[in-house]
PDB file of C-alpha atoms in Angstrom:
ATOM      1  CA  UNK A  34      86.713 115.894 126.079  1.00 63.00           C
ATOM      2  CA  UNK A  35      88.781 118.679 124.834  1.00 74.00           C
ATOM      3  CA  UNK A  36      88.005 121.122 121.715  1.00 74.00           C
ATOM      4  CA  UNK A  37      90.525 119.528 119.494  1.00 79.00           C
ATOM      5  CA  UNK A  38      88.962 116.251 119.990  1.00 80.00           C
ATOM      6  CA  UNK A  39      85.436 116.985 118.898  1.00 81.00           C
ATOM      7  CA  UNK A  40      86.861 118.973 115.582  1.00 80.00           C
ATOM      8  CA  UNK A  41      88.213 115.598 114.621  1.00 85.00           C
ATOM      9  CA  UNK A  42      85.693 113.481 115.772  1.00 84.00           C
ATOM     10  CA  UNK A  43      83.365 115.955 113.793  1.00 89.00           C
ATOM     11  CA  UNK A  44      85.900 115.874 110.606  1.00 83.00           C
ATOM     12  CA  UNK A  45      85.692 111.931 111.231  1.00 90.00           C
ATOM     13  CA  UNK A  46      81.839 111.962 110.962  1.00 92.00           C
ATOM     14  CA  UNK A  47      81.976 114.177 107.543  1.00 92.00           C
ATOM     15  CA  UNK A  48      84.658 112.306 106.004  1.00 95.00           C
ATOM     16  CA  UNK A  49      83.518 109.770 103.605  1.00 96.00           C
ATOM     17  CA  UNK A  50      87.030 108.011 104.092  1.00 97.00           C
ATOM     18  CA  UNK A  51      85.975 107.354 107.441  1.00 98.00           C
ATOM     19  CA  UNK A  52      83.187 104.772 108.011  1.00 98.00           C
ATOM     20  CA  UNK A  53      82.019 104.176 111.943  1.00 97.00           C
ATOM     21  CA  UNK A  54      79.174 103.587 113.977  1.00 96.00           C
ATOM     22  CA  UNK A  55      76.128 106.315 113.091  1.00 95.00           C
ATOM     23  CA  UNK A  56      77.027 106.372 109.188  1.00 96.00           C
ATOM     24  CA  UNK A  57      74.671 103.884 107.216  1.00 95.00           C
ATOM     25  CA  UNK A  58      77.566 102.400 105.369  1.00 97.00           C
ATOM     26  CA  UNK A  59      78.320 100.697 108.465  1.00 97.00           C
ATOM     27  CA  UNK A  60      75.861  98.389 108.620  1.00 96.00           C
ATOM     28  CA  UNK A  61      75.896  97.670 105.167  1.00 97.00           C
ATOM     29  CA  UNK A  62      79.482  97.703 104.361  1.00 98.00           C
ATOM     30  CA  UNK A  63      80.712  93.508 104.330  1.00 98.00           C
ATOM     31  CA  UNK A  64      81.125  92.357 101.241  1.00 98.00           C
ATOM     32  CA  UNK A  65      80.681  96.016  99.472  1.00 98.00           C
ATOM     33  CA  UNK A  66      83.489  97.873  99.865  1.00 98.00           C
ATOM     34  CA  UNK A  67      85.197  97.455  96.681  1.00 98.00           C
ATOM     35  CA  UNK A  68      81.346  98.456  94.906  1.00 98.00           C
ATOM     36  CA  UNK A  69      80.265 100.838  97.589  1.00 97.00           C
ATOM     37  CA  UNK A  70      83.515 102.879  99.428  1.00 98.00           C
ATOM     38  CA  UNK A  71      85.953 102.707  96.694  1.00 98.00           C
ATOM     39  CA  UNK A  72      83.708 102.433  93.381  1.00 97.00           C
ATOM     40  CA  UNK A  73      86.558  99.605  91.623  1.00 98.00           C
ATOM     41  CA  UNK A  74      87.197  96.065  91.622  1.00 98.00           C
ATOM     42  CA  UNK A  75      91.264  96.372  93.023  1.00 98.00           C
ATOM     43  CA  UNK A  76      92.238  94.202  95.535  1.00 98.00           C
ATOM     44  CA  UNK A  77      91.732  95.262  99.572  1.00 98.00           C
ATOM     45  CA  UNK A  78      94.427  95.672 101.671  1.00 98.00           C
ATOM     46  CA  UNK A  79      94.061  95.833 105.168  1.00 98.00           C
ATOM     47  CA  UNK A  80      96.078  96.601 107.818  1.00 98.00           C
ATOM     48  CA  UNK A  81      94.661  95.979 112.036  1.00 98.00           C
ATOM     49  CA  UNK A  82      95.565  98.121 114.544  1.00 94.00           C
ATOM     50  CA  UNK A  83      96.462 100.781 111.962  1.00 95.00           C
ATOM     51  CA  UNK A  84      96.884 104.427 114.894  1.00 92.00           C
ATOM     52  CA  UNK A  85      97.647 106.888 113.043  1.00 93.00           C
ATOM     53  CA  UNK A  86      97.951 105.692 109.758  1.00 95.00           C
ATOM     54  CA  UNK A  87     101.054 106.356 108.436  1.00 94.00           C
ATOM     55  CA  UNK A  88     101.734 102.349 106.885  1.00 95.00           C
ATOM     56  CA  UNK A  89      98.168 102.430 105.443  1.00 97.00           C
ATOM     57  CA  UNK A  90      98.451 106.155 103.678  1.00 97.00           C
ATOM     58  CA  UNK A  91     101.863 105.319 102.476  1.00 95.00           C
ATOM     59  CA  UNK A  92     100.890 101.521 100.970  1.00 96.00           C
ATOM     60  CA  UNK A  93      97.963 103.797  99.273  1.00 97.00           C
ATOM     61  CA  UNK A  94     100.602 106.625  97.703  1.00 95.00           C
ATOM     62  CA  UNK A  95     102.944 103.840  96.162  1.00 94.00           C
ATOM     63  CA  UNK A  96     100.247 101.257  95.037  1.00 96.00           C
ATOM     64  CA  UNK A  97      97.511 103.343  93.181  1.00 96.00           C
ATOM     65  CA  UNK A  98      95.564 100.162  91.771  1.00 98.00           C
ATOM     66  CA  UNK A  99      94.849  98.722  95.288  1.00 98.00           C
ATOM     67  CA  UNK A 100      92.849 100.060  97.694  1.00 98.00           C
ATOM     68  CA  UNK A 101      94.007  99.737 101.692  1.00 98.00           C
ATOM     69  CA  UNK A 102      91.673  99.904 104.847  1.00 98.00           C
ATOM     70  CA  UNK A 103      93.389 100.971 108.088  1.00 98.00           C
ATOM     71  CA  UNK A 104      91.077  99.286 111.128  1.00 98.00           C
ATOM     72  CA  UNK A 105      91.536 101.017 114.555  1.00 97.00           C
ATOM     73  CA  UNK A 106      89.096 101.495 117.105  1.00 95.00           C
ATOM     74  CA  UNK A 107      90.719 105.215 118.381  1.00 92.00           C
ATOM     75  CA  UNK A 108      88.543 107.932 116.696  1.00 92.00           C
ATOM     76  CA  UNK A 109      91.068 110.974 117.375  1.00 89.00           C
ATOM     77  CA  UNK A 110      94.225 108.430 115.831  1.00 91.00           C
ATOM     78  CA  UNK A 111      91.822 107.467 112.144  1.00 94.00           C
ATOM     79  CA  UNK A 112      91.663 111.215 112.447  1.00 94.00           C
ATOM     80  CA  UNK A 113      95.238 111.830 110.770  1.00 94.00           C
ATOM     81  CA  UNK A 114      95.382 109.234 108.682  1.00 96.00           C
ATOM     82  CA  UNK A 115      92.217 110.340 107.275  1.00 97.00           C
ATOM     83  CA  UNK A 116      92.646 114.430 107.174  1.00 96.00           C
ATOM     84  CA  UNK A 117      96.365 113.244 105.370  1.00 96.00           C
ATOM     85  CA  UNK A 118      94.810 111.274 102.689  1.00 97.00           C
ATOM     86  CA  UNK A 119      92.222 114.425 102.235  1.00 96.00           C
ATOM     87  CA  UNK A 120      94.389 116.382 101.942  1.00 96.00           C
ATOM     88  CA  UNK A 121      96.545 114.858  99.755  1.00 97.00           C
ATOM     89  CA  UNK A 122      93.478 113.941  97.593  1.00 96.00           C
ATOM     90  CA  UNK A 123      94.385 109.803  97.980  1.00 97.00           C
ATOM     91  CA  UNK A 124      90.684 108.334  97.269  1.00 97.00           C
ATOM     92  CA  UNK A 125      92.585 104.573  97.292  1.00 98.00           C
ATOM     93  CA  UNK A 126      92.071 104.507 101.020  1.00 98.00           C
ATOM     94  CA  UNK A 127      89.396 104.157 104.022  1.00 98.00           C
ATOM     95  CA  UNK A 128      89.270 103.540 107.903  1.00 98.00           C
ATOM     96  CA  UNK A 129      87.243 101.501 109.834  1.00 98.00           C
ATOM     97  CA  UNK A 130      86.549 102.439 113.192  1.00 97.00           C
ATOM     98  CA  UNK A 131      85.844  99.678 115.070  1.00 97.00           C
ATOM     99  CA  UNK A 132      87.112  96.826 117.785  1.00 97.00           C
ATOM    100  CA  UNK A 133      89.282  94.312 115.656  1.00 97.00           C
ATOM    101  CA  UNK A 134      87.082  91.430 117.065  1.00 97.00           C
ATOM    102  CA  UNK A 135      84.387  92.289 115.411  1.00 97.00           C
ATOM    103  CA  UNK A 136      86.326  92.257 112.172  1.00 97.00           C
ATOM    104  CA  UNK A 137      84.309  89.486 110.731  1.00 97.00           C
ATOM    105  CA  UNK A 138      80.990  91.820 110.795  1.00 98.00           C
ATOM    106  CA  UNK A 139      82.252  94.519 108.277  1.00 98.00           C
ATOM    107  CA  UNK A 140      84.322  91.964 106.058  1.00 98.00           C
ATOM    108  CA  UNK A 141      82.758  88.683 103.806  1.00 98.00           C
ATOM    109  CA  UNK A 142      84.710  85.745 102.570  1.00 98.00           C
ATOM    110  CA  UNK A 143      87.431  86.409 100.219  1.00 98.00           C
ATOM    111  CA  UNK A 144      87.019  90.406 100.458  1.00 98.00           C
ATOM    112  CA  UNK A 145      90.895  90.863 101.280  1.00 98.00           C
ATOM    113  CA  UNK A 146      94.007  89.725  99.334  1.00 98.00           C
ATOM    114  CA  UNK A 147      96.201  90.676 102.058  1.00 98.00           C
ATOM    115  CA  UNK A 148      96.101  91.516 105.686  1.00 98.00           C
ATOM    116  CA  UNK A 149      99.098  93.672 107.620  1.00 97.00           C
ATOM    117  CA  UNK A 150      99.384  93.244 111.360  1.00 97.00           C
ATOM    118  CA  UNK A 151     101.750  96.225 112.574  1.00 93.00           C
ATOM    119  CA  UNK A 152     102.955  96.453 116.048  1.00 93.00           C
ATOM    120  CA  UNK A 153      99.939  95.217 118.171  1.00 94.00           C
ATOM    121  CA  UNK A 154      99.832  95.380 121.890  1.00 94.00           C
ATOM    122  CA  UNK A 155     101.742  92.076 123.104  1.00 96.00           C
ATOM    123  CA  UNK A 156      99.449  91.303 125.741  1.00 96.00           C
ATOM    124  CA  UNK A 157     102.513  89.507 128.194  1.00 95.00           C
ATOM    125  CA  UNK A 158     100.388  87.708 131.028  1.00 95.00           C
ATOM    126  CA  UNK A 159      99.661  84.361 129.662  1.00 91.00           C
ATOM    127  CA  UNK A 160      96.196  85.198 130.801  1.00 94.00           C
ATOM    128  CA  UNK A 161      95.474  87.662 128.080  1.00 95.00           C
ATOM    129  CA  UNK A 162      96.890  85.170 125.508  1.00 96.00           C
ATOM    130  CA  UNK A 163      93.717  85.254 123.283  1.00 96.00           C
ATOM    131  CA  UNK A 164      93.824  88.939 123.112  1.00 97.00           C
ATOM    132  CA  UNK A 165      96.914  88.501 120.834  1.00 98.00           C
ATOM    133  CA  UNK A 166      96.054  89.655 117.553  1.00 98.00           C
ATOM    134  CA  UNK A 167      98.462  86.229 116.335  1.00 98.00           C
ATOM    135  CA  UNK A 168      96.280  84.255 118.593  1.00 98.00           C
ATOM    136  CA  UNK A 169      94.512  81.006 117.531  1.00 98.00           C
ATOM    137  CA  UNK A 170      90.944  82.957 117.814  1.00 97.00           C
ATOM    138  CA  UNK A 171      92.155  85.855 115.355  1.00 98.00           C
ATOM    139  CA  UNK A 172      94.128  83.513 112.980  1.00 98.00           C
ATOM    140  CA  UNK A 173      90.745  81.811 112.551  1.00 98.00           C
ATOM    141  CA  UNK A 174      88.901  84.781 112.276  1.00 98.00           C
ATOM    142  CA  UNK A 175      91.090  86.141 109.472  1.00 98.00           C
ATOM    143  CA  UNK A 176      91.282  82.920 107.723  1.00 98.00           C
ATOM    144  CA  UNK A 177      87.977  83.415 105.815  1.00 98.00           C
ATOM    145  CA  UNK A 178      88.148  86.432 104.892  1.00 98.00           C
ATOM    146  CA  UNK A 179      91.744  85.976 103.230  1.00 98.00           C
ATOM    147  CA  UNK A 180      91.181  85.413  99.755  1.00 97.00           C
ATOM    148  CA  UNK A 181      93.369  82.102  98.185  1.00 91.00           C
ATOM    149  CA  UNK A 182      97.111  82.475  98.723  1.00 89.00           C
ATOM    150  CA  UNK A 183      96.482  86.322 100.012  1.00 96.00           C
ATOM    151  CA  UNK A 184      99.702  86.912 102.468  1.00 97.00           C
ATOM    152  CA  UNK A 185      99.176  87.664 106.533  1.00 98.00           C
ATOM    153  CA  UNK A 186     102.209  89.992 107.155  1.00 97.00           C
ATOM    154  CA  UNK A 187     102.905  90.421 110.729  1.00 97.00           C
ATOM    155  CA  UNK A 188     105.262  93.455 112.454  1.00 95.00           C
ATOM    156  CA  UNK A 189     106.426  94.007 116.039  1.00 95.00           C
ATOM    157  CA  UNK A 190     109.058  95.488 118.411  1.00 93.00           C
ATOM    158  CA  UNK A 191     108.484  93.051 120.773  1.00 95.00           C
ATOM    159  CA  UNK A 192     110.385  89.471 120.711  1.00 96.00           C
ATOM    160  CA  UNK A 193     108.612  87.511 123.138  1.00 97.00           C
ATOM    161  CA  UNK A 194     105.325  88.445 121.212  1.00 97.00           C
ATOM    162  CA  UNK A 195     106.735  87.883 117.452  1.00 98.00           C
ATOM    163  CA  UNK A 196     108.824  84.291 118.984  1.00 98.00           C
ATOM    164  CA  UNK A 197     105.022  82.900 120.136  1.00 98.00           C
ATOM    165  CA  UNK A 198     103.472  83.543 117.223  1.00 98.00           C
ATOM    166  CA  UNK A 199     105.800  81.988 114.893  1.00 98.00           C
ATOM    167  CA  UNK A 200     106.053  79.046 117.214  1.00 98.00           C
ATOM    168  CA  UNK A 201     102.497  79.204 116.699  1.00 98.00           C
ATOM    169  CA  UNK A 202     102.287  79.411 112.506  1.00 98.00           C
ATOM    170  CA  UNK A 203     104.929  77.111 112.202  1.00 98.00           C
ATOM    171  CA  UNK A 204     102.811  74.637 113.974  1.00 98.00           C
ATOM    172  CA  UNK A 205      99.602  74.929 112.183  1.00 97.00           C
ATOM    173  CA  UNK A 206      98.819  73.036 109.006  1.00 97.00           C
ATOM    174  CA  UNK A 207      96.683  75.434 107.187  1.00 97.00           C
ATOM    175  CA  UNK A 208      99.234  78.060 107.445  1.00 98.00           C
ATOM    176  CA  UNK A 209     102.657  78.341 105.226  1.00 98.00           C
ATOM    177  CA  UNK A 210     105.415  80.510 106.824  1.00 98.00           C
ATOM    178  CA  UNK A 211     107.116  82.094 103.657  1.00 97.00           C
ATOM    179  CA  UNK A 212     109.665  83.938 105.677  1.00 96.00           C
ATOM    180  CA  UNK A 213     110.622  85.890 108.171  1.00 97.00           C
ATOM    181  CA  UNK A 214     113.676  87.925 110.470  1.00 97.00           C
ATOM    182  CA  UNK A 215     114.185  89.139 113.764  1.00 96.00           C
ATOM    183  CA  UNK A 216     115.630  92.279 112.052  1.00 95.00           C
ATOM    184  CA  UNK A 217     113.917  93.279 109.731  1.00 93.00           C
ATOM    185  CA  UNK A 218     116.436  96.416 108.712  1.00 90.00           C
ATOM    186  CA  UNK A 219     119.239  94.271 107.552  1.00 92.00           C
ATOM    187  CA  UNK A 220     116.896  92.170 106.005  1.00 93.00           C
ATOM    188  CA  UNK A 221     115.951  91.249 102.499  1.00 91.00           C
ATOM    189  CA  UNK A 222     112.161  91.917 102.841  1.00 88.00           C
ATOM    190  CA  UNK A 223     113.367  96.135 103.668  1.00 85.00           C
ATOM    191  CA  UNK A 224     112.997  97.110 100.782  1.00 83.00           C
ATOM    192  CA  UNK A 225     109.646  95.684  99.694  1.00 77.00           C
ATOM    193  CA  UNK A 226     108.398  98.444 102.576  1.00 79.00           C
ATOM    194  CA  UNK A 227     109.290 100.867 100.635  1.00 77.00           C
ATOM    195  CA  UNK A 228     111.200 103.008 103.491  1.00 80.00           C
ATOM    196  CA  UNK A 229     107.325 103.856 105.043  1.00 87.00           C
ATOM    197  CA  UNK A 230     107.651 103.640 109.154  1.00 82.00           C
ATOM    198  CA  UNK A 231     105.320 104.404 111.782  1.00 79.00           C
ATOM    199  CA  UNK A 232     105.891 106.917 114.788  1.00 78.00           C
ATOM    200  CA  UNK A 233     105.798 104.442 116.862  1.00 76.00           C
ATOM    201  CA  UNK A 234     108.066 101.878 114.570  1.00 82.00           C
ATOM    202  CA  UNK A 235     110.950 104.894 114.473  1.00 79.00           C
ATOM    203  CA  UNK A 236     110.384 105.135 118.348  1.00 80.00           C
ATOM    204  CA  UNK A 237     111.180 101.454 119.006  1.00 75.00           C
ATOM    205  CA  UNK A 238     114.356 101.775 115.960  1.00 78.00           C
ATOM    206  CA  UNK A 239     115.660 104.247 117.974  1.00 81.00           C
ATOM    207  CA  UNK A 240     115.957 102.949 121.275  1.00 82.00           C
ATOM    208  CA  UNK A 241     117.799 100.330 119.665  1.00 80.00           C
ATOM    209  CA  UNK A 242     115.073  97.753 119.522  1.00 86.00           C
ATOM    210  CA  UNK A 243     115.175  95.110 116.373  1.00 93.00           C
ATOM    211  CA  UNK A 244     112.000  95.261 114.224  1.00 94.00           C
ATOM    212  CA  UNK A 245     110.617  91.872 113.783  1.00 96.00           C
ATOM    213  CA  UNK A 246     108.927  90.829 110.547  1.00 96.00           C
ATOM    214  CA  UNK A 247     107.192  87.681 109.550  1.00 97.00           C
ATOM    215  CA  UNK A 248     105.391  86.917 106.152  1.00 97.00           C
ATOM    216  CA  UNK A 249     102.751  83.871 105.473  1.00 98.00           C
ATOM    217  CA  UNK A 250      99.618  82.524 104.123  1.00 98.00           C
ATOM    218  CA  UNK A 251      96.707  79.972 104.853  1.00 97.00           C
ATOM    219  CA  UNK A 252      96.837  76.762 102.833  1.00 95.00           C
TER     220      UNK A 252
END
């Protein structure tokens, strides 16, 4: 492992924005976070598969009464988001290191009003189908923990990935497709982004690839 690893895995393990395996809080975070890690009652936002952080640092500058949780399971990739939201002294946001499936262990019932799901790995071979972050297993997982009419916003480059899993809300009853646009730049919902893109979102823009976008909520 090289030297600039360990200084952020070290900076990870001091950071109180930062909560992973080894810190007590992890354990005993479901169902606490609002009383424990961010000391308010504003609602949780939470954005899966989060890298380096940039959507869930910038939804934390431009919404100061909410508090956002980027979940990603890459220690050295929390790393940024984390030292950036030090740094700029933004105590609205956390990480979570950990493997998305086990999502259900660090949140309770109704702990999250809405839940982002930016530009996931597509998983193409029809074998890896559950490993979809849109799949039928996560949809159910998430369901739960959604609180009443909280929106599922869902993000991706890649059009065979964002065509199954709108085939796939569209055809479940407990779910309610508000909208959605296969590109998302000359779009209506832009502007509700508030101009915030990934690396890897401006990467994909400027190759030329349309930005897909999709917006619902369980029923």
């Amino acid at each position: 492992m090289s030297r600039k690893k360990l200084v952020r895995f070290q900076e990870n393990e001091e950071n109180p924005n930062v909560i992973q395996a080894g810190k007590p809080i992890f354990e005993t975070i479901k169902g606490n976070w609002n009383e424990v890690q961010f000391q308010n009652p504003n609602p949780i936002v939470v954005e899966l598969a989060c890298g380096r952080g940039e959507f869930t640092v910038g939804l934390a500058r431009n919404f100061p009464n909410q508090n956002f949780i980027g979940v990603d399971i890459k220690g050295s990739r929390i790393w940024r988001g984390s030292s950036t939201a030090t740094k700029e002294g933004i105590h609205n946001v956390a990480f979570l290191r950990t493997q998305i499936e086990l999502l259900e262990k660090y949140f309770a019932a109704d702990e999250i009003s809405e839940l982002w799901i930016t530009f996931p790995d597509p998983f193409p071979r029809d074998g890896d189908e559950k490993r979809r972050l849109t799949s039928p297993r996560f949809l159910d997982m998430y369901k739960p923990m959604l609180k009443k009419d909280g929106f599922l916003h869902f993000k991706t480059d890649n059009t065979d990935l964002f065509n199954y899993s709108l085939e796939l809300f569209q055809s479940r009853e407990d779910i309610e497709v508000i909208g959605f646009t296969h590109d998302f730049y000359q779009s209506e919902w832009k502007d509700d982004h508030f101009g915030i893109q990934t690396r890897y979102e401006k990467m994909f823009s400027d190759k030329g690839e349309k930005i897909k976008y999709l917006k619902c909520r369980f029923i």
